[in-house]
mmCIF file of C-alpha atoms in Angstrom:
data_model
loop_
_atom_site.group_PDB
_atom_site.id
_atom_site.type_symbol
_atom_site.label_atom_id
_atom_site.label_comp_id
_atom_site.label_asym_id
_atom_site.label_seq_id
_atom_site.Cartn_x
_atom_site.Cartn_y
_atom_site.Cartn_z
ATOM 1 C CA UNK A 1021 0.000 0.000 0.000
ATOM 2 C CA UNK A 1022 1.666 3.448 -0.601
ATOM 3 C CA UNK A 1023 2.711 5.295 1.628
ATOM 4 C CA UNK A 1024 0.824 8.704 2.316
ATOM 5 C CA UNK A 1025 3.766 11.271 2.523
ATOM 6 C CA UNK A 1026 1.251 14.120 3.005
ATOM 7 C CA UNK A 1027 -0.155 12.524 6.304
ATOM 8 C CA UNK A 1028 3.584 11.606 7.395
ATOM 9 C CA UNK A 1029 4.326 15.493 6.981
ATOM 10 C CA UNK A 1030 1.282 16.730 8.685
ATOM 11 C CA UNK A 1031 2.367 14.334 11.752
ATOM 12 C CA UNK A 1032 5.995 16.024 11.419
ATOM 13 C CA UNK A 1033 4.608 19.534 11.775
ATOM 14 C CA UNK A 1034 1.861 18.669 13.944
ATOM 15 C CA UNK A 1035 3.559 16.436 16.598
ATOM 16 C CA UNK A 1036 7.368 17.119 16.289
ATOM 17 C CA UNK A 1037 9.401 15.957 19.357
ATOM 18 C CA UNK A 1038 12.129 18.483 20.841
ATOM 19 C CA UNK A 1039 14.278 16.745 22.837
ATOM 20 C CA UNK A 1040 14.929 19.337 24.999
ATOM 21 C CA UNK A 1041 11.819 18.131 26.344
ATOM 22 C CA UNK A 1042 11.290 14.499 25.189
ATOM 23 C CA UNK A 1043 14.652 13.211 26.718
ATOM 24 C CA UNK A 1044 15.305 13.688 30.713
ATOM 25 C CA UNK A 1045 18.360 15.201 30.605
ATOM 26 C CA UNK A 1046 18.750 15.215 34.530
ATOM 27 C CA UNK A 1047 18.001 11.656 34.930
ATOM 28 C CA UNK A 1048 20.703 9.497 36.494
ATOM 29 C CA UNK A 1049 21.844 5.568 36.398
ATOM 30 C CA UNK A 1050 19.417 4.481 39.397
ATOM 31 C CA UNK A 1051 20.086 0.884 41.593
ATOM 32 C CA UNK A 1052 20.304 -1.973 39.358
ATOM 33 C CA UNK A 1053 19.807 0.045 36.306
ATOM 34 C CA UNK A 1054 22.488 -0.412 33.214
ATOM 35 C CA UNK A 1055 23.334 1.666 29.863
ATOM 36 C CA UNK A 1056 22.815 -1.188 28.051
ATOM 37 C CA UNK A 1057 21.031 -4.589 27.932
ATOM 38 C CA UNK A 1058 23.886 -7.071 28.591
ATOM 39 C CA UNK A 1059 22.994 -8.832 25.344
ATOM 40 C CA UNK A 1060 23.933 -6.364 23.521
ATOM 41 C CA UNK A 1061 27.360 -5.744 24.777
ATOM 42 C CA UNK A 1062 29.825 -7.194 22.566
ATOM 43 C CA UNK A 1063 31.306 -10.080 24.808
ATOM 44 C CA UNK A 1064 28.068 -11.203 26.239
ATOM 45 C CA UNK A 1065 27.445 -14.780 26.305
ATOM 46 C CA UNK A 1066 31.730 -15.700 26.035
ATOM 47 C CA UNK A 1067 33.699 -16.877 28.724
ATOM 48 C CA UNK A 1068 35.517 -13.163 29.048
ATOM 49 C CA UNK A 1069 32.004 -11.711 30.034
ATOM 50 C CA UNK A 1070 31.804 -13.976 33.370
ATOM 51 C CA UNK A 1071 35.335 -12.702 34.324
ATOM 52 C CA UNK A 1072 34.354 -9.030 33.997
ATOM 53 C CA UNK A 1073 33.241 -7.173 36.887
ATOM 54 C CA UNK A 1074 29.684 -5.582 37.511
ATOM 55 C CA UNK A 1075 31.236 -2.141 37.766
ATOM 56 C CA UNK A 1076 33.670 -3.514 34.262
ATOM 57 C CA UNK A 1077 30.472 -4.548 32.598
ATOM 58 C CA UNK A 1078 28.567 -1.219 33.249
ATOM 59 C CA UNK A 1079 31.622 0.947 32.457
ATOM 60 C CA UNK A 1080 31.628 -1.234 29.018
ATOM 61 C CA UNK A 1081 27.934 -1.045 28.231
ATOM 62 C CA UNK A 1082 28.225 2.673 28.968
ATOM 63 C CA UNK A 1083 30.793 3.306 26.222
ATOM 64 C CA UNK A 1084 29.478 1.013 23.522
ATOM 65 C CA UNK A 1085 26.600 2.673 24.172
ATOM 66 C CA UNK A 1086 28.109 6.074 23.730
ATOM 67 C CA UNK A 1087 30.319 4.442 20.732
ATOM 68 C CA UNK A 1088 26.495 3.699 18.812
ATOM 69 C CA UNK A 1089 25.300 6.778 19.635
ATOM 70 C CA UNK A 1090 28.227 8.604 17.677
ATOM 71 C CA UNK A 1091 28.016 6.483 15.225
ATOM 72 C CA UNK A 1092 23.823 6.937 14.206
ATOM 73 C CA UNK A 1093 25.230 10.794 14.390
ATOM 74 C CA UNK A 1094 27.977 10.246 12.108
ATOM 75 C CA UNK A 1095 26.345 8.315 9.487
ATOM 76 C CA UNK A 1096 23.057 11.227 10.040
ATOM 77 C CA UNK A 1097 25.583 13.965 9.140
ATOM 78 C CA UNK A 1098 26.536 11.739 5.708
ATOM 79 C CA UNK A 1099 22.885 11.439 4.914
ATOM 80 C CA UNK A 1100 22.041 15.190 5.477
ATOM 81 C CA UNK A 1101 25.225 16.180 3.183
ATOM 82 C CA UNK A 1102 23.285 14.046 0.533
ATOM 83 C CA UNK A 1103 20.189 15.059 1.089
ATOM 84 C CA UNK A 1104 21.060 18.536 0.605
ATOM 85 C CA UNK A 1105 22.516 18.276 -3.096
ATOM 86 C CA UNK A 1106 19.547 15.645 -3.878
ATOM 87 C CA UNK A 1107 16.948 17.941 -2.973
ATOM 88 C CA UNK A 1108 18.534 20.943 -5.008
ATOM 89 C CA UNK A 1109 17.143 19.552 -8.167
ATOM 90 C CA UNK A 1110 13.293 18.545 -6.805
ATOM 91 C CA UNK A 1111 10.675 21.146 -7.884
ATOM 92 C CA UNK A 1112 9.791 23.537 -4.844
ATOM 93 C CA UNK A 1113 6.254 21.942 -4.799
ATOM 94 C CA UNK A 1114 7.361 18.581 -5.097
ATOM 95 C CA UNK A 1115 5.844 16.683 -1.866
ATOM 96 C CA UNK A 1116 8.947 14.514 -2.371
ATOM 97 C CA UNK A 1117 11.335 17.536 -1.301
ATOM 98 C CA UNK A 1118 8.730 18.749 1.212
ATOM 99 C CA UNK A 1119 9.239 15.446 3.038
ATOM 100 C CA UNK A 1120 12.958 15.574 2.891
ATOM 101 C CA UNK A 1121 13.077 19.280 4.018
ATOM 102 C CA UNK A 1122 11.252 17.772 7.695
ATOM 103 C CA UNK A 1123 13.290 14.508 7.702
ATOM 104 C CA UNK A 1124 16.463 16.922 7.175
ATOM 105 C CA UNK A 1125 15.033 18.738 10.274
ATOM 106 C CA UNK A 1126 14.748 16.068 12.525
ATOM 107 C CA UNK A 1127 18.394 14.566 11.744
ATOM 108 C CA UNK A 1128 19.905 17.293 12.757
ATOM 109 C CA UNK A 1129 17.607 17.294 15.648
ATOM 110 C CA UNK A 1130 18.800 13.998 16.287
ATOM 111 C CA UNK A 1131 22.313 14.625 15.837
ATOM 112 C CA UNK A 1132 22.173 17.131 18.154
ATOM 113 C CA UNK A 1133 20.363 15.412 20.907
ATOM 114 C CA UNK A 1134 23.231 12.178 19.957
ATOM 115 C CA UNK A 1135 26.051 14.837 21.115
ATOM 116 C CA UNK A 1136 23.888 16.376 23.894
ATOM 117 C CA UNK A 1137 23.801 12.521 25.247
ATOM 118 C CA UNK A 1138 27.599 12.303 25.096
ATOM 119 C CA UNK A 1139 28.253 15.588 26.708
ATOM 120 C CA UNK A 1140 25.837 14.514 29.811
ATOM 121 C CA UNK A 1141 26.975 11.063 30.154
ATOM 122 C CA UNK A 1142 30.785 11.794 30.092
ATOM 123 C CA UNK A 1143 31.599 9.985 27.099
ATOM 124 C CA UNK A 1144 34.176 10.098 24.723
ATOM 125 C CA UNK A 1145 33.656 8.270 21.640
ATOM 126 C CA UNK A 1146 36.541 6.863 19.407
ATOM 127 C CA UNK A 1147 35.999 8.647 15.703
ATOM 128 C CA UNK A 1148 35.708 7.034 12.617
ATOM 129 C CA UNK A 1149 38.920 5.637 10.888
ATOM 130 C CA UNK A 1150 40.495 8.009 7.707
ATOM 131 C CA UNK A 1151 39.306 5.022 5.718
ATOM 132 C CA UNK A 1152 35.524 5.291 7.277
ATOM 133 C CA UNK A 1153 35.438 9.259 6.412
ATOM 134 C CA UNK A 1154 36.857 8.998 3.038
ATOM 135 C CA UNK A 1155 34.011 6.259 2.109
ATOM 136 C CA UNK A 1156 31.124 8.083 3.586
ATOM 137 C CA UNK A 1157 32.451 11.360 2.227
ATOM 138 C CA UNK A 1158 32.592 9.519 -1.307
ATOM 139 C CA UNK A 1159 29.317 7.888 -1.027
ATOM 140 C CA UNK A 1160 27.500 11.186 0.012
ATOM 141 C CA UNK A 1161 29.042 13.402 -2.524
ATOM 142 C CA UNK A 1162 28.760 10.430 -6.113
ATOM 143 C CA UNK A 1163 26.644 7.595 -5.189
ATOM 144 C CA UNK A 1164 23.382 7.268 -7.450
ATOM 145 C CA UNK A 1165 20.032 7.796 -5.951
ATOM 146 C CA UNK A 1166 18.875 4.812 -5.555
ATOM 147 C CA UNK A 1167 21.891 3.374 -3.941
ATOM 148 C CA UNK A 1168 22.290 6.231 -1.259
ATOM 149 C CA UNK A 1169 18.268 5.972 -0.152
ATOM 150 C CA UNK A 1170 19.044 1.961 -0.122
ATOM 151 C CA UNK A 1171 21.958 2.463 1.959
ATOM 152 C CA UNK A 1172 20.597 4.592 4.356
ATOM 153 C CA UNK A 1173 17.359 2.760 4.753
ATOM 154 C CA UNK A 1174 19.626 -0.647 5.645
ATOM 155 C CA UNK A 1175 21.578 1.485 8.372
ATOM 156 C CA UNK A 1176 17.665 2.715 9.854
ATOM 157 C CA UNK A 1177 16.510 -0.888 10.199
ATOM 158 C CA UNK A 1178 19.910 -1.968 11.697
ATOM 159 C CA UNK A 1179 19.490 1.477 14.445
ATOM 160 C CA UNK A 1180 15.611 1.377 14.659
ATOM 161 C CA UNK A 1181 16.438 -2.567 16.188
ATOM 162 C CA UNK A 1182 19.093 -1.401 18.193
ATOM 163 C CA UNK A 1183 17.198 1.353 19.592
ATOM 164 C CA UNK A 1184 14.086 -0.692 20.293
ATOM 165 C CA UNK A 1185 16.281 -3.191 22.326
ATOM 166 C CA UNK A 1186 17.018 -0.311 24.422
ATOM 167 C CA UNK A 1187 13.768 2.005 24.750
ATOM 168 C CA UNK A 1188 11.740 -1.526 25.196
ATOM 169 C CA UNK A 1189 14.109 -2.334 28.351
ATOM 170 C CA UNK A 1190 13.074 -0.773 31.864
ATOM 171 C CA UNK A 1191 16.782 -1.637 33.388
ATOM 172 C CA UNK A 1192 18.286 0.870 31.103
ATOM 173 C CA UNK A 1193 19.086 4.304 32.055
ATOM 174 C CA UNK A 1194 16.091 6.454 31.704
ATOM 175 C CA UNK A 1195 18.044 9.019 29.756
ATOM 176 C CA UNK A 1196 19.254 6.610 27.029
ATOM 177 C CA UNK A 1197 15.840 5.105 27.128
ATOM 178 C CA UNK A 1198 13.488 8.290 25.895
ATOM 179 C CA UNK A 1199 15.889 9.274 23.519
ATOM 180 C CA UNK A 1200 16.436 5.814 22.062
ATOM 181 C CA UNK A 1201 12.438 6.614 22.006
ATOM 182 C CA UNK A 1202 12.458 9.469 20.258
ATOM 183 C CA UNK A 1203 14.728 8.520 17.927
ATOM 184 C CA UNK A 1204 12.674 5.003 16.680
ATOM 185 C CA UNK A 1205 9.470 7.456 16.560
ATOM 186 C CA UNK A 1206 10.809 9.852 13.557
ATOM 187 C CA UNK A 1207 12.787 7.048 12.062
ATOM 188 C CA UNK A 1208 9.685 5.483 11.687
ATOM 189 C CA UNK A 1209 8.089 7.481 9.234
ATOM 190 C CA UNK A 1210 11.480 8.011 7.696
ATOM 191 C CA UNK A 1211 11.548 4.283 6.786
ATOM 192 C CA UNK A 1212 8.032 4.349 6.055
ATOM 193 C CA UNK A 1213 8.980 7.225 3.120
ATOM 194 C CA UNK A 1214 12.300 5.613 1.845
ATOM 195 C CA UNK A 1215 10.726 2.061 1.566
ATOM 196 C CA UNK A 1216 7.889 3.981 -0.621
ATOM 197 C CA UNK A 1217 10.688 6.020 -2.610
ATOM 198 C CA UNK A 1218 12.276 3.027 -3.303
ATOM 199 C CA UNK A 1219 9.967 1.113 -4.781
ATOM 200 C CA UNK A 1220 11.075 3.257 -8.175
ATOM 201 C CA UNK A 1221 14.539 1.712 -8.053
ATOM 202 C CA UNK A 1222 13.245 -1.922 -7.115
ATOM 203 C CA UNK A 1223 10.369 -2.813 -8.966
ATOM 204 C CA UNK A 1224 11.716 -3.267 -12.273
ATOM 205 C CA UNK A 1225 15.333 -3.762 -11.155
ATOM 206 C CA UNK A 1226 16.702 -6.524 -12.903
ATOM 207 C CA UNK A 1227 18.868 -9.718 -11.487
ATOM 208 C CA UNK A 1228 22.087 -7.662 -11.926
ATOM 209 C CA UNK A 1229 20.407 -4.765 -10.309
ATOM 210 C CA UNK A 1230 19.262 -6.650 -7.513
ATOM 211 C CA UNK A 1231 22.927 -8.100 -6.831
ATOM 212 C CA UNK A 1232 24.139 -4.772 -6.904
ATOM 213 C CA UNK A 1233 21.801 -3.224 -4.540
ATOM 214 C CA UNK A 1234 21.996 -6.293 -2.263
ATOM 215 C CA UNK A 1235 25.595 -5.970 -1.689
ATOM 216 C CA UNK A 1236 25.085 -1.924 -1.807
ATOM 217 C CA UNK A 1237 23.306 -2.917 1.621
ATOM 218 C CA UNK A 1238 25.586 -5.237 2.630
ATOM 219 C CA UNK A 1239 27.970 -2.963 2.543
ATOM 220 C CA UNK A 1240 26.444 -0.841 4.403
ATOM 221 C CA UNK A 1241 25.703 -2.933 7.601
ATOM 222 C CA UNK A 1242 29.234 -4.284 7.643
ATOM 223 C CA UNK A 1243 30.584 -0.393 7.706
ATOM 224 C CA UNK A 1244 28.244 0.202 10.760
ATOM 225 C CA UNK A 1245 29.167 -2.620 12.554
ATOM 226 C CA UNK A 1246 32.502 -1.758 11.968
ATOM 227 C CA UNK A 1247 32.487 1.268 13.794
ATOM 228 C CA UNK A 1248 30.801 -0.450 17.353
ATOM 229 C CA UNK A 1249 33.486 -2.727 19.245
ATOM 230 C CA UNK A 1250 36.495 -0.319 20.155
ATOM 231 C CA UNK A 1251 39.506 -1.677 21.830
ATOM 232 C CA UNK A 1252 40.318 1.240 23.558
ATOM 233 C CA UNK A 1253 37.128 0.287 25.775
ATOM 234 C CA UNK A 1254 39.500 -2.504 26.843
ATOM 235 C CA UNK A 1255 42.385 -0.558 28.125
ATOM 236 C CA UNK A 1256 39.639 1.963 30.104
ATOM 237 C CA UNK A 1257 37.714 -1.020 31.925
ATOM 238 C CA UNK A 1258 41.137 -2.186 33.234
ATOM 239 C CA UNK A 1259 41.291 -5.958 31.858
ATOM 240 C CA UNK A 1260 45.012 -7.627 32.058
ATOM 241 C CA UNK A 1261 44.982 -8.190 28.064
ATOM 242 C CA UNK A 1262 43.209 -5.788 26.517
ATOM 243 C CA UNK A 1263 44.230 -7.061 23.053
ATOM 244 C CA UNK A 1264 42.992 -10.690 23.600
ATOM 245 C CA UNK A 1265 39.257 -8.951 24.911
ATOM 246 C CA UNK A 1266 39.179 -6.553 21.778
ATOM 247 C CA UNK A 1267 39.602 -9.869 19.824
ATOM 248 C CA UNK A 1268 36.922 -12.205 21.392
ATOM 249 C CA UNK A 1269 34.452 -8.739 21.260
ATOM 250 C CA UNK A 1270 34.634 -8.116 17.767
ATOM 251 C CA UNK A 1271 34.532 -11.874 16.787
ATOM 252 C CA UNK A 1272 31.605 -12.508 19.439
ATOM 253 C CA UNK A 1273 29.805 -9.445 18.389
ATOM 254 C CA UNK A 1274 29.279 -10.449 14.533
ATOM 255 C CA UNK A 1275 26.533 -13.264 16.005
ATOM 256 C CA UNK A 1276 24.752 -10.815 18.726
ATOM 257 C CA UNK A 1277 24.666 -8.336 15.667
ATOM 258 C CA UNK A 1278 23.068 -11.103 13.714
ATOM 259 C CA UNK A 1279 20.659 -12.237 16.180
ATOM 260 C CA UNK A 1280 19.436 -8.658 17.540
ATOM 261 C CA UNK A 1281 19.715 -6.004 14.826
ATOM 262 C CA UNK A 1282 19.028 -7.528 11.382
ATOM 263 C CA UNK A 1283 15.767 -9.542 10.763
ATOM 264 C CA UNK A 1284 13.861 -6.216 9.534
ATOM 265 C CA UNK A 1285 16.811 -5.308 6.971
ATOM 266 C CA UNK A 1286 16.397 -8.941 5.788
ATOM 267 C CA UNK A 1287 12.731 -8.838 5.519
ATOM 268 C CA UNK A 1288 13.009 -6.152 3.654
ATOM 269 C CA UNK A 1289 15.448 -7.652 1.256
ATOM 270 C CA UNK A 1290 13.388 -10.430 1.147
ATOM 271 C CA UNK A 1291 10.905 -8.184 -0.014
ATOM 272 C CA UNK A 1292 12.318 -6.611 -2.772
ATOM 273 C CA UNK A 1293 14.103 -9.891 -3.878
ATOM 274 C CA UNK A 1294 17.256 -8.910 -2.880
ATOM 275 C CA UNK A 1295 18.976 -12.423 -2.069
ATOM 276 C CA UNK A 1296 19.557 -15.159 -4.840
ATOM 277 C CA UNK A 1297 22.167 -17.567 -5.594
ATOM 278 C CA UNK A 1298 24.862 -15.302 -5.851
ATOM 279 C CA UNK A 1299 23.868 -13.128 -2.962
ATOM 280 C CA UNK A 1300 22.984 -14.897 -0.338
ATOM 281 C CA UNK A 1301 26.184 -17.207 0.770
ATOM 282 C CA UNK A 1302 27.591 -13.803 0.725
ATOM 283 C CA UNK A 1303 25.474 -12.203 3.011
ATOM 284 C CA UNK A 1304 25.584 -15.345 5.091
ATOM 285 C CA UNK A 1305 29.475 -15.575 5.422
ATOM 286 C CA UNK A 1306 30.011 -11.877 6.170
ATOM 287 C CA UNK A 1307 27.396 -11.736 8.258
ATOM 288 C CA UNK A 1308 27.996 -15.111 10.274
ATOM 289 C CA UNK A 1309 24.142 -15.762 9.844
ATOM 290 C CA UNK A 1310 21.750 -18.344 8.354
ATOM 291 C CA UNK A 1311 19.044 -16.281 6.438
ATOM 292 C CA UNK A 1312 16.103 -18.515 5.743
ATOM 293 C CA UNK A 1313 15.395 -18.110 9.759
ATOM 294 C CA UNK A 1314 14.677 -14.645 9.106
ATOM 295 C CA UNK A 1315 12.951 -15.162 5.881
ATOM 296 C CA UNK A 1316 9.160 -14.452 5.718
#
């Protein structure tokens, strides 16, 4: 069913959330509370986890939490810069650019409530690699259309997920909680819109096409996930080898990633026939998951 961009404006003017207000910014970690659901801390569920302490596992919830949170701003910032030169050539009227004018908006709403977050929780995030910046600076300024809308929508599933996880747990700091919220709420209709924009590209993509966008996505994912397990995090909660823990993390965190933030990103390319014999395995070995459990 199409998507009616008019009505997902009106609710953008109507009801827009400031989160000056939305988010408590005076709320602190209360008894038992964490920053982040243990499962989705990068060496849950390994042997290294059980050795940590309670005060090591909050410190390294806290700053993987802070570490996602700069990343959804990062990769906002990327999607604004090409927003702002696609938009340039949409008609004033168009209700295409009138949509992307709000969603503009509330990303830099959102990045702005991301640093806010950072500031009041006393984190410091480590910043993307030279390699990281010079692809999203690339892929903002000269990827097609179709590709960059694609992209970004397979980052939004993989954060909306995340997000949920977090908002939907009553353990986690109240702070994190509203804004992880807030943040599900607009991206919301901004899926709703790019899932409806792309049906342009999709329906009458061909196989090649299809392969192309499929790894386009895949892509993606991997260069979010990329950016979550630091080992500096390591060195801060004080373990003996911080290079063996870094190791474990990043290896371990490939299957929580899997598990917890994917199955509406593979739905989707479900959807839009995006896996196939070429595809697929690929998908499956880089993302250490078996995707007919997922499929619809």
């Amino acid at each position: 069913m199409p998507v009616n961009v008019e009505k997902l404006i009106e609710i953008s003017l109507r009801k827009p959330l400031d989160p000056e207000t939305f988010v408590p910014w005076k709320a602190t970690l209360q008894e038992g509370q964490y920053y982040l659901p243990p499962h989705l801390i990068s060496l849950y569920g390994t042997d290294l986890f059980e050795k940590l302490t309670a005060e090591q596992r909050l410190k390294l919830g806290k700053s993987e939490l802070g570490q996602a949170i700069f990343s959804y701003s990062w990769s906002e910032g990327i999607m604004c810069l090409f927003m702002t030169r696609y938009i340039m050539n949409l008609a004033p009227d168009s209700l295409e650019k009138r949509f992307l004018l709000r969603e503009l908006i509330e990303e830099c709403r959102h990045q702005q409530m991301f640093n806010k977050s950072l500031t009041q929780l006393n984190i410091t995030p480590v910043p993307p690699a030279p390699i990281h910046r010079f692809l999203g600076m690339i892929t903002a300024k000269y990827m097609s259309p179709g590709a960059m809308f694609l992209g970004t929508l397979a980052v939004e599933y993989v954060t909306d997920m995340y997000g949920s996880a977090i908002h939907r747990d009553h353990n986690c700091h109240l702070m994190a909680r509203k804004m992880s919220q807030l943040h599900n709420i607009e991206e919301g209709r901004h899926i709703a819109f790019t899932e409806d924009l792309l049906e342009r590209f999709t329906q009458k993509a061909t196989f090649f096409t299809r392969v192309v966008y499929s790894i386009l996505a895949l892509g993606n994912v991997c260069f979010m996930r990329s950016l979550y397990v630091q080992k500096r995090f390591f060195e801060e909660v004080g373990v003996d080898d911080p290079g063996l823990y870094y190791r474990v993390a990043k290896r371990n965190y490939r299957s929580i990633f899997g598990r917890y933030c994917l199955k509406s990103l593979v739905d989707y390319m479900e959807h839009i026939r995006g896996f196939n014999w070429i595809t697929r395995p690929i998908w499956e070995r880089v993302l250490h998951v078996k995707l007919p459990r997922y499929a619809r």
